[in-house]
Amino acid sequence: MQNKPKIIVFSEIDGSGKSTQLKLLYNELITNYRVFISKIEYMPLNDMNKSLIRNLLIEFKSGIEILKQTIEIHPKDNKFDYILCDRYLMCYLAYAYMYGIESIELIRKMLFFIKNPDLTLYFDVDVDLALSRIKERNSEINKHENYESLMHAKKGYEKLFNSFGNLEIIDANKSVGEINNNVKDTLIKRKLITR
Ligand code: ADP
C-alpha cells in the first residue's frame, strides 16, 4: 500500500470520454487498492449576454466547487491509494476562457495553493467527434456545447498546458479499448502503477 494518495485527473471537453476512461481505470484499480472518485458535477455556464449579477453568482459557485474538491482530495489521513478526479481546476479555467476570461494563466498562478495533480490526462478529441458522442449520450445538446465554444475551450486548455505540470496528452479519437491501454501505459511510464 502506498502512503500518499496519487491524484490522477481526467480532463478535456465533454464527449472526450473522460468518465468512460475513469470508470475503466477505477474498476481495474479497485481490486487491489483503495480508490476515491472526485467528480465535479457542476461546470460554469456563464451568460455570454453579460448579465453581471448572474455571472458573479456563477463565478462564486465555481469558486466553492473548486474549494470543495481541493479539500476533498487532500485529506489529512491517508485513507486512499488513488484519487481519480473527473475534472479539476484546469477544466474550470479552460471553460472560463471559453466565456471570454483571458487571464487564466494568471488566475492559475494566484491559486498556487491548489497543487498540481500527480498526473493530468488530457483526452484530446476532435470537436466534431465529441459533439456526436454527446448527441448519442444525451439525445439533445446543451446550447453551450457547440463547435465554436468547444473549440474555444480547447484553446483555453492548451494555454494552460504549461501551468499544470505532469500532463499527458492521450489521443481520444480512438476506440475505448485503445484509449484504456494508452492510459495504463502512461501510468506505468509515470510509475504510478506497476504492470
Ligand atoms: P465525458 O465524460 O468526457 O463527457 P463520456 O465518457 O461520458 O465523456 O463519453 C461520452 C459518450 O461517448 C458516452 O455515451 C460514451 O459511451 C461514448 N464514448 C466514450 N468514449 C468513446 C470512444 N472512445 N469511442 C466511442 N464512443 C465513446
JSON list of N, CA, C and O and ligand atoms in Angstrom, two decimals, residues 10-23 39 86-87 123 125 129-130 132-138 145 171-179, ligand 1:
[
{"chain": "A", "resi": 10, "resn": "PHE", "atom": "N", "xyz": [-8.72, 13.54, -14.94]},
{"chain": "A", "resi": 10, "resn": "PHE", "atom": "CA", "xyz": [-9.24, 13.26, -16.29]},
{"chain": "A", "resi": 10, "resn": "PHE", "atom": "C", "xyz": [-9.83, 14.56, -16.81]},
{"chain": "A", "resi": 10, "resn": "PHE", "atom": "O", "xyz": [-10.80, 15.07, -16.24]},
{"chain": "A", "resi": 11, "resn": "SER", "atom": "N", "xyz": [-9.21, 15.08, -17.88]},
{"chain": "A", "resi": 11, "resn": "SER", "atom": "CA", "xyz": [-9.64, 16.41, -18.34]},
{"chain": "A", "resi": 11, "resn": "SER", "atom": "C", "xyz": [-9.91, 16.42, -19.84]},
{"chain": "A", "resi": 11, "resn": "SER", "atom": "O", "xyz": [-9.51, 15.53, -20.58]},
{"chain": "A", "resi": 12, "resn": "GLU", "atom": "N", "xyz": [-10.55, 17.46, -20.28]},
{"chain": "A", "resi": 12, "resn": "GLU", "atom": "CA", "xyz": [-10.88, 17.84, -21.66]},
{"chain": "A", "resi": 12, "resn": "GLU", "atom": "C", "xyz": [-12.37, 18.14, -21.76]},
{"chain": "A", "resi": 12, "resn": "GLU", "atom": "O", "xyz": [-13.09, 18.05, -20.77]},
{"chain": "A", "resi": 13, "resn": "ILE", "atom": "N", "xyz": [-12.80, 18.48, -22.97]},
{"chain": "A", "resi": 13, "resn": "ILE", "atom": "CA", "xyz": [-14.20, 18.89, -23.16]},
{"chain": "A", "resi": 13, "resn": "ILE", "atom": "C", "xyz": [-15.13, 17.69, -23.00]},
{"chain": "A", "resi": 13, "resn": "ILE", "atom": "O", "xyz": [-14.70, 16.54, -23.06]},
{"chain": "A", "resi": 14, "resn": "ASP", "atom": "N", "xyz": [-16.41, 17.98, -22.84]},
{"chain": "A", "resi": 14, "resn": "ASP", "atom": "CA", "xyz": [-17.42, 16.91, -22.76]},
{"chain": "A", "resi": 14, "resn": "ASP", "atom": "C", "xyz": [-17.39, 16.09, -24.04]},
{"chain": "A", "resi": 14, "resn": "ASP", "atom": "O", "xyz": [-17.15, 16.61, -25.13]},
{"chain": "A", "resi": 15, "resn": "GLY", "atom": "N", "xyz": [-17.63, 14.80, -23.89]},
{"chain": "A", "resi": 15, "resn": "GLY", "atom": "CA", "xyz": [-17.64, 13.92, -25.06]},
{"chain": "A", "resi": 15, "resn": "GLY", "atom": "C", "xyz": [-16.27, 13.37, -25.39]},
{"chain": "A", "resi": 15, "resn": "GLY", "atom": "O", "xyz": [-16.12, 12.58, -26.33]},
{"chain": "A", "resi": 16, "resn": "SER", "atom": "N", "xyz": [-15.26, 13.77, -24.63]},
{"chain": "A", "resi": 16, "resn": "SER", "atom": "CA", "xyz": [-13.90, 13.27, -24.90]},
{"chain": "A", "resi": 16, "resn": "SER", "atom": "C", "xyz": [-13.74, 11.85, -24.36]},
{"chain": "A", "resi": 16, "resn": "SER", "atom": "O", "xyz": [-12.81, 11.13, -24.73]},
{"chain": "A", "resi": 17, "resn": "GLY", "atom": "N", "xyz": [-14.65, 11.45, -23.47]},
{"chain": "A", "resi": 17, "resn": "GLY", "atom": "CA", "xyz": [-14.59, 10.09, -22.92]},
{"chain": "A", "resi": 17, "resn": "GLY", "atom": "C", "xyz": [-13.95, 10.02, -21.54]},
{"chain": "A", "resi": 17, "resn": "GLY", "atom": "O", "xyz": [-13.57, 8.94, -21.09]},
{"chain": "A", "resi": 18, "resn": "LYS", "atom": "N", "xyz": [-13.87, 11.15, -20.85]},
{"chain": "A", "resi": 18, "resn": "LYS", "atom": "CA", "xyz": [-13.27, 11.19, -19.51]},
{"chain": "A", "resi": 18, "resn": "LYS", "atom": "C", "xyz": [-13.91, 10.18, -18.56]},
{"chain": "A", "resi": 18, "resn": "LYS", "atom": "O", "xyz": [-13.22, 9.37, -17.95]},
{"chain": "A", "resi": 19, "resn": "SER", "atom": "N", "xyz": [-15.24, 10.28, -18.43]},
{"chain": "A", "resi": 19, "resn": "SER", "atom": "CA", "xyz": [-15.94, 9.44, -17.45]},
{"chain": "A", "resi": 19, "resn": "SER", "atom": "C", "xyz": [-15.80, 7.95, -17.80]},
{"chain": "A", "resi": 19, "resn": "SER", "atom": "O", "xyz": [-15.60, 7.13, -16.91]},
{"chain": "A", "resi": 20, "resn": "THR", "atom": "N", "xyz": [-15.87, 7.65, -19.08]},
{"chain": "A", "resi": 20, "resn": "THR", "atom": "CA", "xyz": [-15.74, 6.25, -19.53]},
{"chain": "A", "resi": 20, "resn": "THR", "atom": "C", "xyz": [-14.38, 5.70, -19.12]},
{"chain": "A", "resi": 20, "resn": "THR", "atom": "O", "xyz": [-14.27, 4.61, -18.55]},
{"chain": "A", "resi": 21, "resn": "GLN", "atom": "N", "xyz": [-13.33, 6.48, -19.37]},
{"chain": "A", "resi": 21, "resn": "GLN", "atom": "CA", "xyz": [-11.97, 6.02, -19.06]},
{"chain": "A", "resi": 21, "resn": "GLN", "atom": "C", "xyz": [-11.72, 5.98, -17.55]},
{"chain": "A", "resi": 21, "resn": "GLN", "atom": "O", "xyz": [-11.05, 5.09, -17.05]},
{"chain": "A", "resi": 22, "resn": "LEU", "atom": "N", "xyz": [-12.32, 6.92, -16.85]},
{"chain": "A", "resi": 22, "resn": "LEU", "atom": "CA", "xyz": [-12.15, 6.94, -15.39]},
{"chain": "A", "resi": 22, "resn": "LEU", "atom": "C", "xyz": [-12.76, 5.67, -14.79]},
{"chain": "A", "resi": 22, "resn": "LEU", "atom": "O", "xyz": [-12.14, 5.01, -13.95]},
{"chain": "A", "resi": 23, "resn": "LYS", "atom": "N", "xyz": [-13.96, 5.32, -15.26]},
{"chain": "A", "resi": 23, "resn": "LYS", "atom": "CA", "xyz": [-14.62, 4.13, -14.73]},
{"chain": "A", "resi": 23, "resn": "LYS", "atom": "C", "xyz": [-13.81, 2.87, -15.00]},
{"chain": "A", "resi": 23, "resn": "LYS", "atom": "O", "xyz": [-13.68, 2.00, -14.14]},
{"chain": "A", "resi": 39, "resn": "LYS", "atom": "N", "xyz": [-15.71, 13.84, -8.36]},
{"chain": "A", "resi": 39, "resn": "LYS", "atom": "CA", "xyz": [-16.29, 14.34, -9.61]},
{"chain": "A", "resi": 39, "resn": "LYS", "atom": "C", "xyz": [-16.86, 15.74, -9.41]},
{"chain": "A", "resi": 39, "resn": "LYS", "atom": "O", "xyz": [-17.61, 15.99, -8.47]},
{"chain": "A", "resi": 86, "resn": "ASP", "atom": "N", "xyz": [-12.67, 13.45, -11.89]},
{"chain": "A", "resi": 86, "resn": "ASP", "atom": "CA", "xyz": [-13.39, 13.74, -13.13]},
{"chain": "A", "resi": 86, "resn": "ASP", "atom": "C", "xyz": [-13.53, 15.27, -13.18]},
{"chain": "A", "resi": 86, "resn": "ASP", "atom": "O", "xyz": [-14.40, 15.83, -12.54]},
{"chain": "A", "resi": 87, "resn": "ARG", "atom": "N", "xyz": [-12.60, 15.90, -13.85]},
{"chain": "A", "resi": 87, "resn": "ARG", "atom": "CA", "xyz": [-12.43, 17.36, -13.92]},
{"chain": "A", "resi": 87, "resn": "ARG", "atom": "C", "xyz": [-11.64, 17.90, -12.72]},
{"chain": "A", "resi": 87, "resn": "ARG", "atom": "O", "xyz": [-11.63, 17.30, -11.66]},
{"chain": "A", "resi": 123, "resn": "PHE", "atom": "N", "xyz": [-7.58, 14.21, -22.63]},
{"chain": "A", "resi": 123, "resn": "PHE", "atom": "CA", "xyz": [-8.14, 13.35, -23.67]},
{"chain": "A", "resi": 123, "resn": "PHE", "atom": "C", "xyz": [-8.46, 14.17, -24.92]},
{"chain": "A", "resi": 123, "resn": "PHE", "atom": "O", "xyz": [-9.57, 14.63, -25.11]},
{"chain": "A", "resi": 125, "resn": "VAL", "atom": "N", "xyz": [-9.56, 15.31, -28.18]},
{"chain": "A", "resi": 125, "resn": "VAL", "atom": "CA", "xyz": [-10.59, 14.78, -29.08]},
{"chain": "A", "resi": 125, "resn": "VAL", "atom": "C", "xyz": [-10.95, 15.84, -30.12]},
{"chain": "A", "resi": 125, "resn": "VAL", "atom": "O", "xyz": [-10.90, 17.04, -29.83]},
{"chain": "A", "resi": 129, "resn": "LEU", "atom": "N", "xyz": [-16.27, 15.03, -33.30]},
{"chain": "A", "resi": 129, "resn": "LEU", "atom": "CA", "xyz": [-16.47, 13.68, -32.73]},
{"chain": "A", "resi": 129, "resn": "LEU", "atom": "C", "xyz": [-17.06, 13.79, -31.32]},
{"chain": "A", "resi": 129, "resn": "LEU", "atom": "O", "xyz": [-18.00, 13.06, -30.97]},
{"chain": "A", "resi": 130, "resn": "ALA", "atom": "N", "xyz": [-16.54, 14.73, -30.54]},
{"chain": "A", "resi": 130, "resn": "ALA", "atom": "CA", "xyz": [-17.07, 14.94, -29.18]},
{"chain": "A", "resi": 130, "resn": "ALA", "atom": "C", "xyz": [-18.55, 15.28, -29.24]},
{"chain": "A", "resi": 130, "resn": "ALA", "atom": "O", "xyz": [-19.37, 14.73, -28.49]},
{"chain": "A", "resi": 132, "resn": "SER", "atom": "N", "xyz": [-20.70, 14.57, -31.58]},
{"chain": "A", "resi": 132, "resn": "SER", "atom": "CA", "xyz": [-21.54, 13.42, -31.99]},
{"chain": "A", "resi": 132, "resn": "SER", "atom": "C", "xyz": [-21.69, 12.43, -30.83]},
{"chain": "A", "resi": 132, "resn": "SER", "atom": "O", "xyz": [-22.76, 11.85, -30.64]},
{"chain": "A", "resi": 133, "resn": "ARG", "atom": "N", "xyz": [-20.65, 12.29, -29.99]},
{"chain": "A", "resi": 133, "resn": "ARG", "atom": "CA", "xyz": [-20.76, 11.40, -28.82]},
{"chain": "A", "resi": 133, "resn": "ARG", "atom": "C", "xyz": [-21.75, 11.97, -27.80]},
{"chain": "A", "resi": 133, "resn": "ARG", "atom": "O", "xyz": [-22.54, 11.24, -27.21]},
{"chain": "A", "resi": 134, "resn": "ILE", "atom": "N", "xyz": [-21.69, 13.30, -27.60]},
{"chain": "A", "resi": 134, "resn": "ILE", "atom": "CA", "xyz": [-22.61, 13.93, -26.64]},
{"chain": "A", "resi": 134, "resn": "ILE", "atom": "C", "xyz": [-24.05, 13.73, -27.12]},
{"chain": "A", "resi": 134, "resn": "ILE", "atom": "O", "xyz": [-24.95, 13.42, -26.34]},
{"chain": "A", "resi": 135, "resn": "LYS", "atom": "N", "xyz": [-24.25, 13.90, -28.42]},
{"chain": "A", "resi": 135, "resn": "LYS", "atom": "CA", "xyz": [-25.59, 13.77, -29.00]},
{"chain": "A", "resi": 135, "resn": "LYS", "atom": "C", "xyz": [-26.13, 12.36, -28.78]},
{"chain": "A", "resi": 135, "resn": "LYS", "atom": "O", "xyz": [-27.28, 12.17, -28.41]},
{"chain": "A", "resi": 136, "resn": "GLU", "atom": "N", "xyz": [-25.26, 11.38, -28.97]},
{"chain": "A", "resi": 136, "resn": "GLU", "atom": "CA", "xyz": [-25.67, 9.99, -28.78]},
{"chain": "A", "resi": 136, "resn": "GLU", "atom": "C", "xyz": [-26.02, 9.72, -27.31]},
{"chain": "A", "resi": 136, "resn": "GLU", "atom": "O", "xyz": [-26.95, 8.99, -27.01]},
{"chain": "A", "resi": 137, "resn": "ARG", "atom": "N", "xyz": [-25.24, 10.35, -26.40]},
{"chain": "A", "resi": 137, "resn": "ARG", "atom": "CA", "xyz": [-25.44, 10.13, -24.98]},
{"chain": "A", "resi": 137, "resn": "ARG", "atom": "C", "xyz": [-26.68, 10.84, -24.47]},
{"chain": "A", "resi": 137, "resn": "ARG", "atom": "O", "xyz": [-27.49, 10.29, -23.74]},
{"chain": "A", "resi": 138, "resn": "ASN", "atom": "N", "xyz": [-26.86, 12.11, -24.88]},
{"chain": "A", "resi": 138, "resn": "ASN", "atom": "CA", "xyz": [-27.92, 12.94, -24.29]},
{"chain": "A", "resi": 138, "resn": "ASN", "atom": "C", "xyz": [-29.15, 13.07, -25.17]},
{"chain": "A", "resi": 138, "resn": "ASN", "atom": "O", "xyz": [-30.14, 13.60, -24.74]},
{"chain": "A", "resi": 145, "resn": "GLU", "atom": "N", "xyz": [-22.82, 23.70, -25.75]},
{"chain": "A", "resi": 145, "resn": "GLU", "atom": "CA", "xyz": [-21.97, 22.70, -26.39]},
{"chain": "A", "resi": 145, "resn": "GLU", "atom": "C", "xyz": [-22.11, 22.78, -27.90]},
{"chain": "A", "resi": 145, "resn": "GLU", "atom": "O", "xyz": [-22.78, 21.97, -28.52]},
{"chain": "A", "resi": 171, "resn": "ASP", "atom": "N", "xyz": [-4.61, 10.49, -27.26]},
{"chain": "A", "resi": 171, "resn": "ASP", "atom": "CA", "xyz": [-5.48, 10.62, -28.43]},
{"chain": "A", "resi": 171, "resn": "ASP", "atom": "C", "xyz": [-6.83, 9.97, -28.13]},
{"chain": "A", "resi": 171, "resn": "ASP", "atom": "O", "xyz": [-6.95, 8.75, -28.06]},
{"chain": "A", "resi": 172, "resn": "ALA", "atom": "N", "xyz": [-7.85, 10.83, -27.94]},
{"chain": "A", "resi": 172, "resn": "ALA", "atom": "CA", "xyz": [-9.17, 10.33, -27.52]},
{"chain": "A", "resi": 172, "resn": "ALA", "atom": "C", "xyz": [-10.10, 10.08, -28.70]},
{"chain": "A", "resi": 172, "resn": "ALA", "atom": "O", "xyz": [-11.29, 9.85, -28.52]},
{"chain": "A", "resi": 173, "resn": "ASN", "atom": "N", "xyz": [-9.53, 10.13, -29.93]},
{"chain": "A", "resi": 173, "resn": "ASN", "atom": "CA", "xyz": [-10.37, 9.81, -31.10]},
{"chain": "A", "resi": 173, "resn": "ASN", "atom": "C", "xyz": [-10.40, 8.31, -31.35]},
{"chain": "A", "resi": 173, "resn": "ASN", "atom": "O", "xyz": [-11.13, 7.84, -32.22]},
{"chain": "A", "resi": 174, "resn": "LYS", "atom": "N", "xyz": [-9.61, 7.57, -30.59]},
{"chain": "A", "resi": 174, "resn": "LYS", "atom": "CA", "xyz": [-9.51, 6.12, -30.80]},
{"chain": "A", "resi": 174, "resn": "LYS", "atom": "C", "xyz": [-10.66, 5.38, -30.12]},
{"chain": "A", "resi": 174, "resn": "LYS", "atom": "O", "xyz": [-11.53, 5.99, -29.50]},
{"chain": "A", "resi": 175, "resn": "SER", "atom": "N", "xyz": [-10.60, 4.04, -30.18]},
{"chain": "A", "resi": 175, "resn": "SER", "atom": "CA", "xyz": [-11.66, 3.25, -29.55]},
{"chain": "A", "resi": 175, "resn": "SER", "atom": "C", "xyz": [-11.46, 3.25, -28.03]},
{"chain": "A", "resi": 175, "resn": "SER", "atom": "O", "xyz": [-10.37, 3.53, -27.53]},
{"chain": "A", "resi": 176, "resn": "VAL", "atom": "N", "xyz": [-12.52, 2.89, -27.32]},
{"chain": "A", "resi": 176, "resn": "VAL", "atom": "CA", "xyz": [-12.47, 2.87, -25.85]},
{"chain": "A", "resi": 176, "resn": "VAL", "atom": "C", "xyz": [-11.32, 1.98, -25.36]},
{"chain": "A", "resi": 176, "resn": "VAL", "atom": "O", "xyz": [-10.55, 2.36, -24.47]},
{"chain": "A", "resi": 177, "resn": "GLY", "atom": "N", "xyz": [-11.18, 0.80, -25.97]},
{"chain": "A", "resi": 177, "resn": "GLY", "atom": "CA", "xyz": [-10.15, -0.15, -25.55]},
{"chain": "A", "resi": 177, "resn": "GLY", "atom": "C", "xyz": [-8.74, 0.38, -25.79]},
{"chain": "A", "resi": 177, "resn": "GLY", "atom": "O", "xyz": [-7.86, 0.26, -24.93]},
{"chain": "A", "resi": 178, "resn": "GLU", "atom": "N", "xyz": [-8.55, 0.98, -26.97]},
{"chain": "A", "resi": 178, "resn": "GLU", "atom": "CA", "xyz": [-7.21, 1.53, -27.29]},
{"chain": "A", "resi": 178, "resn": "GLU", "atom": "C", "xyz": [-6.83, 2.65, -26.32]},
{"chain": "A", "resi": 178, "resn": "GLU", "atom": "O", "xyz": [-5.70, 2.72, -25.85]},
{"chain": "A", "resi": 179, "resn": "ILE", "atom": "N", "xyz": [-7.80, 3.49, -26.03]},
{"chain": "A", "resi": 179, "resn": "ILE", "atom": "CA", "xyz": [-7.52, 4.61, -25.11]},
{"chain": "A", "resi": 179, "resn": "ILE", "atom": "C", "xyz": [-7.19, 4.06, -23.72]},
{"chain": "A", "resi": 179, "resn": "ILE", "atom": "O", "xyz": [-6.25, 4.51, -23.06]},
{"chain": "B", "resi": 1, "resn": "ADP", "atom": "P1", "xyz": [-17.14, 12.85, -20.97]},
{"chain": "B", "resi": 1, "resn": "ADP", "atom": "O1", "xyz": [-17.12, 12.35, -19.55]},
{"chain": "B", "resi": 1, "resn": "ADP", "atom": "O2", "xyz": [-15.81, 13.37, -21.41]},
{"chain": "B", "resi": 1, "resn": "ADP", "atom": "O3", "xyz": [-18.24, 13.85, -21.23]},
{"chain": "B", "resi": 1, "resn": "ADP", "atom": "P2", "xyz": [-18.17, 10.22, -21.64]},
{"chain": "B", "resi": 1, "resn": "ADP", "atom": "O4", "xyz": [-17.19, 9.25, -21.08]},
{"chain": "B", "resi": 1, "resn": "ADP", "atom": "O5", "xyz": [-19.43, 10.45, -20.87]},
{"chain": "B", "resi": 1, "resn": "ADP", "atom": "O6", "xyz": [-17.43, 11.62, -21.93]},
{"chain": "B", "resi": 1, "resn": "ADP", "atom": "O7", "xyz": [-18.49, 9.78, -23.13]},
{"chain": "B", "resi": 1, "resn": "ADP", "atom": "C1", "xyz": [-19.49, 10.44, -23.90]},
{"chain": "B", "resi": 1, "resn": "ADP", "atom": "C2", "xyz": [-20.24, 9.39, -24.74]},
{"chain": "B", "resi": 1, "resn": "ADP", "atom": "O8", "xyz": [-19.35, 8.84, -25.71]},
{"chain": "B", "resi": 1, "resn": "ADP", "atom": "C3", "xyz": [-20.76, 8.21, -23.93]},
{"chain": "B", "resi": 1, "resn": "ADP", "atom": "O9", "xyz": [-22.02, 7.82, -24.46]},
{"chain": "B", "resi": 1, "resn": "ADP", "atom": "C4", "xyz": [-19.71, 7.12, -24.13]},
{"chain": "B", "resi": 1, "resn": "ADP", "atom": "O10", "xyz": [-20.29, 5.83, -24.08]},
{"chain": "B", "resi": 1, "resn": "ADP", "atom": "C5", "xyz": [-19.19, 7.44, -25.54]},
{"chain": "B", "resi": 1, "resn": "ADP", "atom": "N1", "xyz": [-17.74, 7.18, -25.68]},
{"chain": "B", "resi": 1, "resn": "ADP", "atom": "C6", "xyz": [-16.78, 7.41, -24.77]},
{"chain": "B", "resi": 1, "resn": "ADP", "atom": "N2", "xyz": [-15.56, 7.10, -25.27]},
{"chain": "B", "resi": 1, "resn": "ADP", "atom": "C7", "xyz": [-15.77, 6.67, -26.54]},
{"chain": "B", "resi": 1, "resn": "ADP", "atom": "C8", "xyz": [-14.90, 6.21, -27.60]},
{"chain": "B", "resi": 1, "resn": "ADP", "atom": "N3", "xyz": [-13.57, 6.13, -27.43]},
{"chain": "B", "resi": 1, "resn": "ADP", "atom": "N4", "xyz": [-15.45, 5.84, -28.77]},
{"chain": "B", "resi": 1, "resn": "ADP", "atom": "C9", "xyz": [-16.79, 5.95, -28.96]},
{"chain": "B", "resi": 1, "resn": "ADP", "atom": "N5", "xyz": [-17.67, 6.36, -28.01]},
{"chain": "B", "resi": 1, "resn": "ADP", "atom": "C10", "xyz": [-17.17, 6.73, -26.81]}
]
